[in-house]
Amino acid sequence: MSVFAVIDTETTGFNKRYDRIIELAAVRADAYFNPVDSWHTLLNPDTKAVSTTRGDTPPTSALNPAVGVTRSEAS
């Protein structure tokens, strides 16, 4: 059976000089796209929270308690 992984990154922006990667995630799926396993980690906890985002991504502060809120406050 074929297995593949989908990888996602979240960043603070698109400027390679100033913006940072703040989260990495991966979902391993079978040939029928059923999730088999998943993993994620938060990076750069010292990164300042952003006030605006693109799309439906929550602001950094909702993802990372180290930038000012707890996970329960972010929910």
Coordinates of C-alpha atoms in Angstrom, one line a residue:
M1 CA 0.0 0.0 0.0
S2 CA 1.3 3.5 -0.9
V3 CA 1.9 6.0 1.9
F4 CA 2.7 9.6 1.4
A5 CA 3.2 12.7 3.5
V6 CA 1.7 16.2 3.2
I7 CA 4.0 18.9 4.8
D8 CA 2.8 22.3 5.9
T9 CA 4.7 25.4 7.1
E10 CA 3.4 28.5 8.8
T11 CA 5.4 31.7 8.6
T12 CA 5.2 35.3 9.8
G13 CA 5.4 36.5 6.2
F14 CA 7.1 36.1 2.9
N15 CA 10.2 38.2 3.4
K16 CA 13.2 35.9 3.6
R17 CA 15.3 38.4 5.5
Y18 CA 12.9 39.3 8.3
D19 CA 10.1 36.7 8.5
R20 CA 10.4 33.4 10.4
I21 CA 9.0 29.9 10.2
I22 CA 6.8 29.5 13.2
E23 CA 5.3 26.0 12.7
L24 CA 6.0 22.8 10.8
A25 CA 3.4 20.0 10.4
A26 CA 3.2 16.8 8.5
V27 CA 0.3 14.3 7.9
R28 CA 1.1 10.8 6.7
A29 CA -1.8 9.3 4.6
D30 CA -2.5 6.1 2.9
A31 CA -3.4 5.6 -0.8
Y32 CA -7.0 6.6 -0.1
F33 CA -6.0 9.9 1.6
N34 CA -6.9 8.5 5.1
P35 CA -4.6 10.1 7.7
V36 CA -2.3 7.5 9.2
D37 CA -0.2 9.7 11.5
S38 CA 0.4 13.4 12.1
W39 CA 3.1 15.6 13.7
H40 CA 3.6 19.3 14.3
T41 CA 6.0 21.5 16.2
L42 CA 6.1 25.2 17.0
L43 CA 9.3 27.1 16.2
N44 CA 10.9 30.4 17.1
P45 CA 8.8 31.1 20.3
D46 CA 10.5 34.5 20.6
T47 CA 8.9 35.7 17.4
K48 CA 6.5 38.6 17.9
A49 CA 2.8 38.0 17.3
V50 CA 1.5 39.3 14.0
S51 CA -1.7 41.3 14.0
T52 CA -2.7 40.4 10.4
T53 CA -2.6 37.1 8.5
R54 CA -3.6 35.9 5.1
G55 CA -6.3 33.4 4.6
D56 CA -7.8 31.5 7.5
T57 CA -4.6 31.1 9.5
P58 CA -5.0 32.2 13.1
P59 CA -2.5 34.8 14.4
T60 CA 0.8 33.6 15.9
S61 CA -0.4 34.4 19.4
A62 CA -3.2 31.8 18.9
L63 CA -0.7 29.1 17.9
N64 CA 2.1 29.7 20.3
P65 CA 1.6 30.4 24.1
A66 CA 5.2 31.6 24.3
V67 CA 4.2 34.8 22.6
G68 CA 1.7 36.0 25.1
V69 CA -1.4 33.8 25.5
T70 CA -2.0 30.3 26.9
R71 CA -3.5 27.6 24.7
S72 CA -6.8 27.7 26.7
E73 CA -7.0 31.5 26.1
A74 CA -6.4 30.9 22.4
S75 CA -9.2 28.4 22.0

